[in-house]
XYZ file of C-alpha atoms in Angstrom:
576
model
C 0.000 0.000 0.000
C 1.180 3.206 -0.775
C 0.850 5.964 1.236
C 2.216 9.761 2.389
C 1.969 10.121 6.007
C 2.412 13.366 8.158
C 2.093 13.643 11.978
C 2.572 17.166 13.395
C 1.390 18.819 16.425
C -0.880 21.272 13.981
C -1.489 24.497 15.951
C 1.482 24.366 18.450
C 4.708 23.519 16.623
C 6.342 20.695 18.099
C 8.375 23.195 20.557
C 5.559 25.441 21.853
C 4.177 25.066 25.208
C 0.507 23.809 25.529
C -0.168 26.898 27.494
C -0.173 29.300 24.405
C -2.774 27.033 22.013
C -5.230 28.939 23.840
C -3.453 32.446 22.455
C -4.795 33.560 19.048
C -8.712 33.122 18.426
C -7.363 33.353 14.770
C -5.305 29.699 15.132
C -8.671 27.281 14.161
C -10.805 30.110 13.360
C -12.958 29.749 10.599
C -12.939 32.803 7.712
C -15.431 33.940 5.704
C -14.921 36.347 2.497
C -17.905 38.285 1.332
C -17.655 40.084 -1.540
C -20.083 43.354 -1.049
C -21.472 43.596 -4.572
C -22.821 40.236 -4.339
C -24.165 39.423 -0.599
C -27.299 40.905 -0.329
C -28.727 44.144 -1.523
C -30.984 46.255 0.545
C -32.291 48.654 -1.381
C -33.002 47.450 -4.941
C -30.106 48.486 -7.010
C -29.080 44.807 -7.833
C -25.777 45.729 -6.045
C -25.252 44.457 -2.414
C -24.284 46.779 -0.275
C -23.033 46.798 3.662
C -26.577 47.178 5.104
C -27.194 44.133 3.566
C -24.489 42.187 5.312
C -26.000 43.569 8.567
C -28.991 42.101 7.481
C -27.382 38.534 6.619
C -24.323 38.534 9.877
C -26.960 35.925 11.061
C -26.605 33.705 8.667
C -22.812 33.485 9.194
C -23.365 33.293 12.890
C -25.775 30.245 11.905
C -22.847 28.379 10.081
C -20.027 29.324 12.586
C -18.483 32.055 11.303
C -14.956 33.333 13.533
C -14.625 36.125 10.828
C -15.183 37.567 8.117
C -13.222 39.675 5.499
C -14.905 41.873 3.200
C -13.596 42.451 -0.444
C -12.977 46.523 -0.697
C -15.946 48.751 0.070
C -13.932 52.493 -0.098
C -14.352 54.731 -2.277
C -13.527 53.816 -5.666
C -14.576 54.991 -9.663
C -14.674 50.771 -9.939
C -12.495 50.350 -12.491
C -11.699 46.998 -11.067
C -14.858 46.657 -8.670
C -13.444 48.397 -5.793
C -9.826 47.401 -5.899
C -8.751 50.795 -7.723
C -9.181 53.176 -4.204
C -9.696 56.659 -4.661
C -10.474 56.971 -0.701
C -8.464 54.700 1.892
C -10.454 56.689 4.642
C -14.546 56.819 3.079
C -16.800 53.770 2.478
C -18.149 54.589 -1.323
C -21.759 55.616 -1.352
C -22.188 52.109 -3.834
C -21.810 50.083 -0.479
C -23.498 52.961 2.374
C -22.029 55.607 4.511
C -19.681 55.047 7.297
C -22.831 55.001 9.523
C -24.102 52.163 8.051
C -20.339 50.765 7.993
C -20.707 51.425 12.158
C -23.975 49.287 11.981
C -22.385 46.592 10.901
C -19.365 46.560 13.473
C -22.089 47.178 15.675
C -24.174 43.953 14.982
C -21.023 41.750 14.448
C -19.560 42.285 17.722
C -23.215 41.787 18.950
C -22.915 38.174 17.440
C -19.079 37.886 18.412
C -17.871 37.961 14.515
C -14.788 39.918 13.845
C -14.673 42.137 10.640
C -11.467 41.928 8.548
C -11.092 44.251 5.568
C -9.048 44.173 2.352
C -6.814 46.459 2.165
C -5.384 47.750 -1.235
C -1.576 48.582 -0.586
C 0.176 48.181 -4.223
C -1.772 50.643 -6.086
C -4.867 53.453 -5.886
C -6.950 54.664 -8.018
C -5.758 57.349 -10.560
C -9.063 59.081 -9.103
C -6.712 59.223 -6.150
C -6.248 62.512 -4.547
C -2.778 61.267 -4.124
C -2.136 60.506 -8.071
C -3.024 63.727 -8.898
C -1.057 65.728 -6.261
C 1.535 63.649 -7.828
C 0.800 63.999 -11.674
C 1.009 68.080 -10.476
C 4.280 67.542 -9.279
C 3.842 69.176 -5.799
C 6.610 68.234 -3.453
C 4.886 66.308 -0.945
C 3.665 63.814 -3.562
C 5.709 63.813 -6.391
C 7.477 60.589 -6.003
C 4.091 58.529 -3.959
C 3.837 56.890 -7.339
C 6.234 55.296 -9.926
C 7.488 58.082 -12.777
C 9.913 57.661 -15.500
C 10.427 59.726 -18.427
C 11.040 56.704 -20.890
C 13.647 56.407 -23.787
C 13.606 57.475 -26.896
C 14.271 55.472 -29.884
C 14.300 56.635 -33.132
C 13.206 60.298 -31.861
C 9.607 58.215 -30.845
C 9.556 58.124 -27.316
C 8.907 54.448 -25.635
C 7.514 53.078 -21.785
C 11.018 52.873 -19.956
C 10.854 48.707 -19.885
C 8.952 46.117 -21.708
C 7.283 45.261 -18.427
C 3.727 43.950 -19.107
C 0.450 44.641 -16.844
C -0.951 41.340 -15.303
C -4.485 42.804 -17.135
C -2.325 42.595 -20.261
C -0.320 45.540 -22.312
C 2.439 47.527 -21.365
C 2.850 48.207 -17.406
C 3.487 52.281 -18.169
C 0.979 54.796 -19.287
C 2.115 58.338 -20.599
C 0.466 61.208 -18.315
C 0.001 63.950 -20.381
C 0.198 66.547 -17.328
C 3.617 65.358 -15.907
C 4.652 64.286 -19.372
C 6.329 60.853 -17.994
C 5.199 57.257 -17.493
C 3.533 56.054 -14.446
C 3.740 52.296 -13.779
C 0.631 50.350 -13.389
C 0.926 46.504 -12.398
C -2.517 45.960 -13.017
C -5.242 48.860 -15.201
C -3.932 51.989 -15.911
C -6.410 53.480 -13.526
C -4.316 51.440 -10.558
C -1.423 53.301 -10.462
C 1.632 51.866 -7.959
C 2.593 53.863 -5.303
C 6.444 53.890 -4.918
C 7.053 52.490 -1.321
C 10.906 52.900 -1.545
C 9.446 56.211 -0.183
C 9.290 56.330 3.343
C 6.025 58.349 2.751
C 3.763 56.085 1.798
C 5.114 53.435 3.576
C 3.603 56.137 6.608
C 0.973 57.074 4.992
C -0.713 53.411 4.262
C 0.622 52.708 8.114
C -1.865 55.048 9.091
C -4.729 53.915 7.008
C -3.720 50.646 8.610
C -4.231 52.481 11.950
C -7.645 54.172 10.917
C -9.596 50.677 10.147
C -8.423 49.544 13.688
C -9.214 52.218 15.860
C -12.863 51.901 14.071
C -13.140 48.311 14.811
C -11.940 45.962 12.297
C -9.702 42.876 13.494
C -7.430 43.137 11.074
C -7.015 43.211 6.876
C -6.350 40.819 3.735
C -3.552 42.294 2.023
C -4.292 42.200 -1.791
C -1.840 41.632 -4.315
C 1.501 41.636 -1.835
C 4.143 39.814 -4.210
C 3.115 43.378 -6.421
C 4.169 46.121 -3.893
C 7.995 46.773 -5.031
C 9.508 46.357 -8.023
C 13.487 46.250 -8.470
C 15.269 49.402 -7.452
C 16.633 51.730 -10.478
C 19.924 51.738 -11.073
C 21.954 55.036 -10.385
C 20.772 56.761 -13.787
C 17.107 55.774 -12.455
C 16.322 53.006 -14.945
C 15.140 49.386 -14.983
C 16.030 46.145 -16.185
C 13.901 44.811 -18.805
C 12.283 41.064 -17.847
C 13.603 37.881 -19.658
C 11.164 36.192 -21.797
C 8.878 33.106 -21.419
C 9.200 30.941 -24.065
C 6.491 28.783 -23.958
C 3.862 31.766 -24.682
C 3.828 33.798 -27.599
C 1.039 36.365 -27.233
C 3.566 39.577 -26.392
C 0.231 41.252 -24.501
C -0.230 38.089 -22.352
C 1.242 38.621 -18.465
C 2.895 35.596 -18.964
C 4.946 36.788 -21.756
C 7.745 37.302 -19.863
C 9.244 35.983 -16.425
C 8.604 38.936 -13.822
C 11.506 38.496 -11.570
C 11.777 42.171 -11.389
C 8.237 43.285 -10.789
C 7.183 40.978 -8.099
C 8.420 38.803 -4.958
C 11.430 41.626 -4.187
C 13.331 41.197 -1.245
C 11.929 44.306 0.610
C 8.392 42.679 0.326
C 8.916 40.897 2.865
C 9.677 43.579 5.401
C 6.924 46.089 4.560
C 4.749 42.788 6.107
C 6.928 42.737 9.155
C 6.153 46.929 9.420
C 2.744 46.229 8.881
C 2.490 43.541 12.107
C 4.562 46.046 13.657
C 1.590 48.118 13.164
C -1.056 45.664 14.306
C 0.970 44.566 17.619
C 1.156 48.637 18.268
C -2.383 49.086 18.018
C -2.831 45.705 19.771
C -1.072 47.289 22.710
C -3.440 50.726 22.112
C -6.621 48.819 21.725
C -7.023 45.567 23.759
C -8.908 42.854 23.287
C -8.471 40.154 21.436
C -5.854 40.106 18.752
C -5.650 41.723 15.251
C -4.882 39.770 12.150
C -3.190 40.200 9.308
C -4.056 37.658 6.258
C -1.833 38.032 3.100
C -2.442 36.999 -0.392
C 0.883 36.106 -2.380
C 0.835 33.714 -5.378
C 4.566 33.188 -4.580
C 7.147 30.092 -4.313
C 6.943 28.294 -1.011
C 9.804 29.136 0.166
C 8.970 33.263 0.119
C 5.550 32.607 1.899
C 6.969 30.513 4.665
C 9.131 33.873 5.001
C 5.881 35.819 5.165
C 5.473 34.019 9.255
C 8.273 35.675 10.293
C 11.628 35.003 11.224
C 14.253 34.887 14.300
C 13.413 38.703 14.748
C 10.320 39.464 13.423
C 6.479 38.517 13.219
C 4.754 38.805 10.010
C 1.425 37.471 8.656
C -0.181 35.351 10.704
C -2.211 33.793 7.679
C -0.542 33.916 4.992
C -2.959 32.313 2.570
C -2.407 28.787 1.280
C -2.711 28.568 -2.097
C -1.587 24.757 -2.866
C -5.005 23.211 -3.020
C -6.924 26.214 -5.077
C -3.719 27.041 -7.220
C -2.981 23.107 -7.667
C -5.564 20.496 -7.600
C -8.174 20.288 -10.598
C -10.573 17.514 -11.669
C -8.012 14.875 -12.610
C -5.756 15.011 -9.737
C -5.144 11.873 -7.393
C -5.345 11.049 -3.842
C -1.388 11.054 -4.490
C -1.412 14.294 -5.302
C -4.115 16.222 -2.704
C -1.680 14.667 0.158
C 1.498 16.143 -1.509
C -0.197 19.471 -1.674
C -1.300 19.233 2.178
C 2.198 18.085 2.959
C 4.117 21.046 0.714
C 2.472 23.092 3.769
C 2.438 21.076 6.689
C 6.145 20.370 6.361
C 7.421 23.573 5.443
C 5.622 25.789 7.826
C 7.848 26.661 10.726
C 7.617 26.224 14.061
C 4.709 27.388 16.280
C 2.795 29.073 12.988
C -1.004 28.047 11.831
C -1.975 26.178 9.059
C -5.043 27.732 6.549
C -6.522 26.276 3.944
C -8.006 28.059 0.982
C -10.645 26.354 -1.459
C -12.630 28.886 -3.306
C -11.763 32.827 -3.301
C -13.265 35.915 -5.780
C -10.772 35.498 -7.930
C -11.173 31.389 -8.983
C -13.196 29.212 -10.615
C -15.719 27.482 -7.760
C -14.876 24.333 -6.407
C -17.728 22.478 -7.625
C -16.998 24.125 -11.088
C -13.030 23.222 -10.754
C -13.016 19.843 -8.724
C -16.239 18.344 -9.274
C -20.227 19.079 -8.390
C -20.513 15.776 -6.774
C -17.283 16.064 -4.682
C -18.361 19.475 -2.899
C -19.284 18.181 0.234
C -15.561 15.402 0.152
C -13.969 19.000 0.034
C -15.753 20.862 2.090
C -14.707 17.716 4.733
C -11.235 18.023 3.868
C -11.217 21.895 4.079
C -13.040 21.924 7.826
C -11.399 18.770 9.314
C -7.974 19.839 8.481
C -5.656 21.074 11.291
C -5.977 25.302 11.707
C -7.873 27.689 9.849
C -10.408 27.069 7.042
C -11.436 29.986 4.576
C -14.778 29.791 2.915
C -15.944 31.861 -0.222
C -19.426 32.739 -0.079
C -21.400 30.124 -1.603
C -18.657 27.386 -1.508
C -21.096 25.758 1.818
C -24.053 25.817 -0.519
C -22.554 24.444 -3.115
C -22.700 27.018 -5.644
C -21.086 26.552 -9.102
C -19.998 29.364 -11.404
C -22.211 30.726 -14.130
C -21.413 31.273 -17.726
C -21.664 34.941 -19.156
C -21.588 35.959 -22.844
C -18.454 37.958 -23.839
C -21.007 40.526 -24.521
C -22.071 40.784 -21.246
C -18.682 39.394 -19.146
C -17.732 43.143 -17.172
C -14.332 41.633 -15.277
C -12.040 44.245 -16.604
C -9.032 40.905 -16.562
C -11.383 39.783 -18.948
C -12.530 42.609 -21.219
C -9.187 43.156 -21.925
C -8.632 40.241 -23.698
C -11.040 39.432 -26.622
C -13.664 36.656 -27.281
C -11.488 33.689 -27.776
C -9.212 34.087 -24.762
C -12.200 35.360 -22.305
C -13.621 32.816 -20.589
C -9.769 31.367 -19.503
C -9.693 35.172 -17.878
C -13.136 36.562 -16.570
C -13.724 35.891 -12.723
C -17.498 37.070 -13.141
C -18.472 33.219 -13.230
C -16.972 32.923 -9.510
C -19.386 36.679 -8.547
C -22.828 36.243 -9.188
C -24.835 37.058 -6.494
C -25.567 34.926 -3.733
C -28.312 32.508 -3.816
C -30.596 33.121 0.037
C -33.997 31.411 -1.209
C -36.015 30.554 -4.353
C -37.934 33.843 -4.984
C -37.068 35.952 -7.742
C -33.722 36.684 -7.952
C -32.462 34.375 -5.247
C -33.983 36.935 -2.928
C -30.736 38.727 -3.373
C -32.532 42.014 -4.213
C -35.970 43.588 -4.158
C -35.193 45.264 -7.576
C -35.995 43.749 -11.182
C -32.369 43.652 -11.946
C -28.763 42.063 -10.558
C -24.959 43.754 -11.984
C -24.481 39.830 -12.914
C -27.078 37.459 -13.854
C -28.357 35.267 -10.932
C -27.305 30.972 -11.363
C -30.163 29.406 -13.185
C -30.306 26.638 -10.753
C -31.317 28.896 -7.701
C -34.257 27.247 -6.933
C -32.411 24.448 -6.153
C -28.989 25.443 -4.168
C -30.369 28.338 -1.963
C -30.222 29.097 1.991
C -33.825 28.731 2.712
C -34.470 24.972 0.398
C -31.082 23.335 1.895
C -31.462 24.124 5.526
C -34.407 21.717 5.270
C -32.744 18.978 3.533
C -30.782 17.416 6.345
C -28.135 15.928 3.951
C -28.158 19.145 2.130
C -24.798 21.044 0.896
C -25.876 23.461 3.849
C -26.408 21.398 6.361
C -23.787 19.078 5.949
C -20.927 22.070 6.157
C -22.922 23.287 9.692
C -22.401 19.431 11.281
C -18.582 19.961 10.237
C -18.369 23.574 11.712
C -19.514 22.039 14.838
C -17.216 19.140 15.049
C -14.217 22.069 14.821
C -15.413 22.747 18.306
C -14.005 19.802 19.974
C -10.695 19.430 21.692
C -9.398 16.973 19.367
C -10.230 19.223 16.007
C -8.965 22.197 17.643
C -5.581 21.304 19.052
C -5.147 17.899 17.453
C -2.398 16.139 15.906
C -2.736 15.311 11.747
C -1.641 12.596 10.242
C -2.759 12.773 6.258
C -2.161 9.519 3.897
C -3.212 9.228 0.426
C -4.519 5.755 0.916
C -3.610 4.775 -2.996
C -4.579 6.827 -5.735
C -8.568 7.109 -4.981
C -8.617 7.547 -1.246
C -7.119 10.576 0.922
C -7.329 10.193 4.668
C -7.072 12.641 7.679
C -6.512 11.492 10.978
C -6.863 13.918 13.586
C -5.869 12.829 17.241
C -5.597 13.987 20.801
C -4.348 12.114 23.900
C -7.581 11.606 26.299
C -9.877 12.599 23.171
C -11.603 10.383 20.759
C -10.020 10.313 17.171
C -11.749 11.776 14.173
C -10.741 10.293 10.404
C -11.848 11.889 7.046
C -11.884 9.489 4.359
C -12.809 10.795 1.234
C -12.961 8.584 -2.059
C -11.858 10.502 -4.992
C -12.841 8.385 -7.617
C -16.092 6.899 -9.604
C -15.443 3.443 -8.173
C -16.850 1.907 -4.615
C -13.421 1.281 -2.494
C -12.623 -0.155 0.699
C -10.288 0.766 3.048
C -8.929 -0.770 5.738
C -7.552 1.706 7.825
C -6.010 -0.183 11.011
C -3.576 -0.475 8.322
C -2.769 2.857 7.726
C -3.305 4.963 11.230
C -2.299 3.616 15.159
C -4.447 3.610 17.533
C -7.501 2.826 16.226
C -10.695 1.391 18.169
C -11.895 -1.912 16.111
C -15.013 0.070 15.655
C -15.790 3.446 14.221
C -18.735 5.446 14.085
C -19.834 7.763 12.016
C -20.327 11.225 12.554
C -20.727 12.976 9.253
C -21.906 11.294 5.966
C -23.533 12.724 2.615
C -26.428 11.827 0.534
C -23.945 9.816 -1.249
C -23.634 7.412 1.891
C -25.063 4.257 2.185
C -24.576 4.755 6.253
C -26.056 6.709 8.071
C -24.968 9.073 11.074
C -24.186 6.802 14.841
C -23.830 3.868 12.201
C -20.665 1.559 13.194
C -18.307 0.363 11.374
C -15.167 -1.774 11.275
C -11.853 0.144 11.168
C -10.241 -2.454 8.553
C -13.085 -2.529 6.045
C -14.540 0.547 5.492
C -16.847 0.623 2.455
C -16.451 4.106 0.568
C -19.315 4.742 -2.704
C -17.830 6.664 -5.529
C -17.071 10.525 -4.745
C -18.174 9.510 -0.835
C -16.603 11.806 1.982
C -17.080 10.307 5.741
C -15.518 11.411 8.787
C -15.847 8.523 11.215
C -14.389 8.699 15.146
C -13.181 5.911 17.971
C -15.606 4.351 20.019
């Protein structure tokens, strides 16, 4: 039998006294993202807004939410839906007022649900008050964004590199005003501020500062690998980047290898400042801790740095993107415990796990992996050791939704053209949220949503599944609970791939019972016998979460060397 096996002591690190699991509400907390525009909408624009979250923090109560992070609600033209920020310090009139942005800390501490934001620190809007103190060239501003004259060649002047914008085409637009380039890693309505000047590095500090003293625990940091780019030489000018072979399409981000333009050594520091910031308003503030959650698309080896190191804290979640980034609808047993273990056995000592499944910016995971495995992956994602991140939806089962080219409005995707769309657009992934079967999903009182509403609504909603006991819904709630108990929550791991249709997750404490995950990847009926694979097991094991897909039911017993699996089937089973 072939197996990967990985025993760790999951939240402590093998080193860190018991005493301290019970520091950090964030270590098995379980995340949330809502994004705004597509939550609920409370007054008939077909947009949500934040007084519709208020409306809904119930619901996330309901299915155990720790936290949730919102996707950006400041003030912003929407060039990219809220991640081009004209305002770091005003809630745009789309989503509310800050009032109704006070209601909804309000109600969430009420329910004891911390409120993370995303926070935007690689570029603003060119809408930016900033950007155009700096396009005016007054003193104070002038270098808070990226500037370069360019070269001329041929007596036609040219951007200053052949850098390319991850939303395709050249990463410098000419400004008329300042007559120069400004560099743009994304649209040219996201300009990059330059934080090789102490400035801004200050200046986004105290936005940082701001959020807190209003309420939030804490921020997802967008687009981190993004935030420097190599320093100019000492005429002020930059390297071009090498080229990528295997693509050919010179507008394509992938054109070329961007070892200038992102993951830069000082990256990692502006995240230590930024903790720096939290623990200082930690030690203003009180209270439970603040958070900082970073998303990098990065080699392993820079994330683990995002932690910390001998002298510094960093991120304490720095998103895990080996499951979402890595798996698709093909992929083994073999290979989902190679992806657990890439994380488990590089993090160092005394950090968190989190697991990431579904976000904004990726296809669903019933879409990606498989309709009829949600509820296996939904298992792995909640029984795993740490912190589990949920996109809204992802507990209902929701799938993504195919728009036209004529009516896809992702600006990754609009800048592509009808051929290359689909592989681009993230408006599948942000339709609005399904909450019962009226019209609409009940997602807004008005006759119209800013994306189309799934066509199968009626049947994956909030209101249908919480009375189907074996429902997408209701299965997700019975795993939420289980992450209550001593042995989910401070628990060794041990993962196997159990050959290549069956992964397995043991999860063990001394004194506790023992909870296993076997999920059966494939369209065959398998049986395991898992005294054969974990210690310690009872001769009997019951089971305490099954699917519709189960032939057992829940309290049923079973025998630890011949458990019968259906195809796609998820279990978790404990000792008796």
């Amino acid at each position: 039998m072939m197996s990967r096996t990985l025993t760790l002591c999951c939240l402590l690190g093998l080193a860190l006294p018991v005493a301290l699991a019970e520091l950090g509400w964030w270590r098995s907390a379980q995340f949330y993202q809502i994004y705004p525009r597509s939550f609920k909408d409370s007054d008939g624009d077909g947009i949500g807004d934040l007084e519709g979250i208020t409306q809904q923090l119930s619901y996330l109560k309901e299915i155990g939410v720790t936290a949730t992070w919102l996707s950006p609600i400041f003030t912003s033209p929407m060039a990219d839906f809220g991640y081009d920020v004209a305002d770091f310090y005003n809630i745009d009139p789309m989503f509310g007022t800050m009032e109704d942005f006070d209601k909804l800390l309000a109600r969430a501490k009420q329910l004891n649900i911390k409120i993370i934001l995303d926070f935007v620190p690689n570029h603003s809007s060119d809408e930016c008050d900033w950007f155009n103190r700096s396009a005016a060239g007054e003193e104070e501003y002038k270098d808070f964004y990226v500037w370069h004259t360019g070269k001329v060649v041929n007596g036609i002047r040219q951007p200053p590199t052949n850098w390319i914008s991850v939303f395709r085409g050249s990463q410098w637009t000419w400004h008329e005003g300042r007559q120069a380039y400004y560099l743009h890693q994304f649209l040219a309505k996201q300009p990059d501020l330059n934080y090789r000047n102490p400035k801004v590095v200050e200046a986004m500090k105290d936005v940082l500062r701001f959020w807190l003293r209003k309420g939030v625990y804490g921020f997802r940091i967008d687009a981190v690998p993004h935030v420097f780019e190599i320093a100019p030489d000492k005429d002020g000018n930059y390297p071009d980047e090498p080229r990528n072979v295997h693509v050919s399409d010179p507008e394509d981000y992938s054109y070329l290898q961007h070892i200038y333009t992102t993951n830069q050594p000082e990256t990692i520091d502006l995240v230590y400042q930024f903790r720096e910031v939290i623990e200082e308003m930690n030690a203003e503030l009180g209270g439970d801790d603040r958070v900082l959650l970073t998303e990098a698309y990065a080699p392993l080896d820079v994330l683990m740095q995002y932690y910390g190191n001998a002298t510094h804290n960093g991120s304490q979640i720095p998103f895990n993107f080996e499951l979402i980034s890595n798996l698709n609808i093909n992929s083994d047993a073999y290979q989902y415990s190679e992806l657990v273990h890439n994380w488990l056995d590089n993090m160092p000592e005394g950090q968190s796990a989190n697991w990431v499944l579904g976000n904004h910016d990726q296809s669903r995971i019933g879409s990606r992996l498989g309709a009829d495995r949600i509820d296996s992956i939904n298992m792995m994602l909640l029984t795993l050791p740490g912190i589990s991140v949920t996109y809204q939806g992802e507990e209902l089962g929701m799938t993504d939704v195919w728009i036209s080219w004529e009516d896809t409005i992702d600006p990754q995707a609009c800048q592509s053209n009808p051929n290359e769309y689909e592989r681009l657009t993230r408006d599948p992934v942000r339709t609005p949220f399904q909450w019962n079967d009226q019209p609409l999903a009940g997602f807004t009182t008005g006759s119209e949503t800013w994306l189309p509403v799934a066509s199968d609504y009626k049947l994956v909603n909030v209101k249908r599944e919480r009375g189907i006991p074996l429902s997408h819904l209701n299965i997700y709630k019975q795993l939420r609970n289980l992450r209550d108990l001593p042995t989910l929550k401070h628990g060794d791991a041990t993962v196997n791939a159990i050959g290549p249709n069956v992964l397995a997750i043991k999860r063990s404490l001394q004194g506790e019972k023992s909870y296993i995950t076997v999920i059966n990847l494939s369209d065959d009926v398998e049986s395991v016998n898992l005294d054969a694979v974990f210690a310690g097991l009872t001769a009997e094991l019951k089971y305490v979460v099954v699917s519709e897909k189960s032939l057992r039911r829940k309290d049923d017993i079973t025998f630890a060397n011949s458990v019968l699996l259906m195809p796609k089937e998820g279990v978790v089973l404990a000792t008796v």
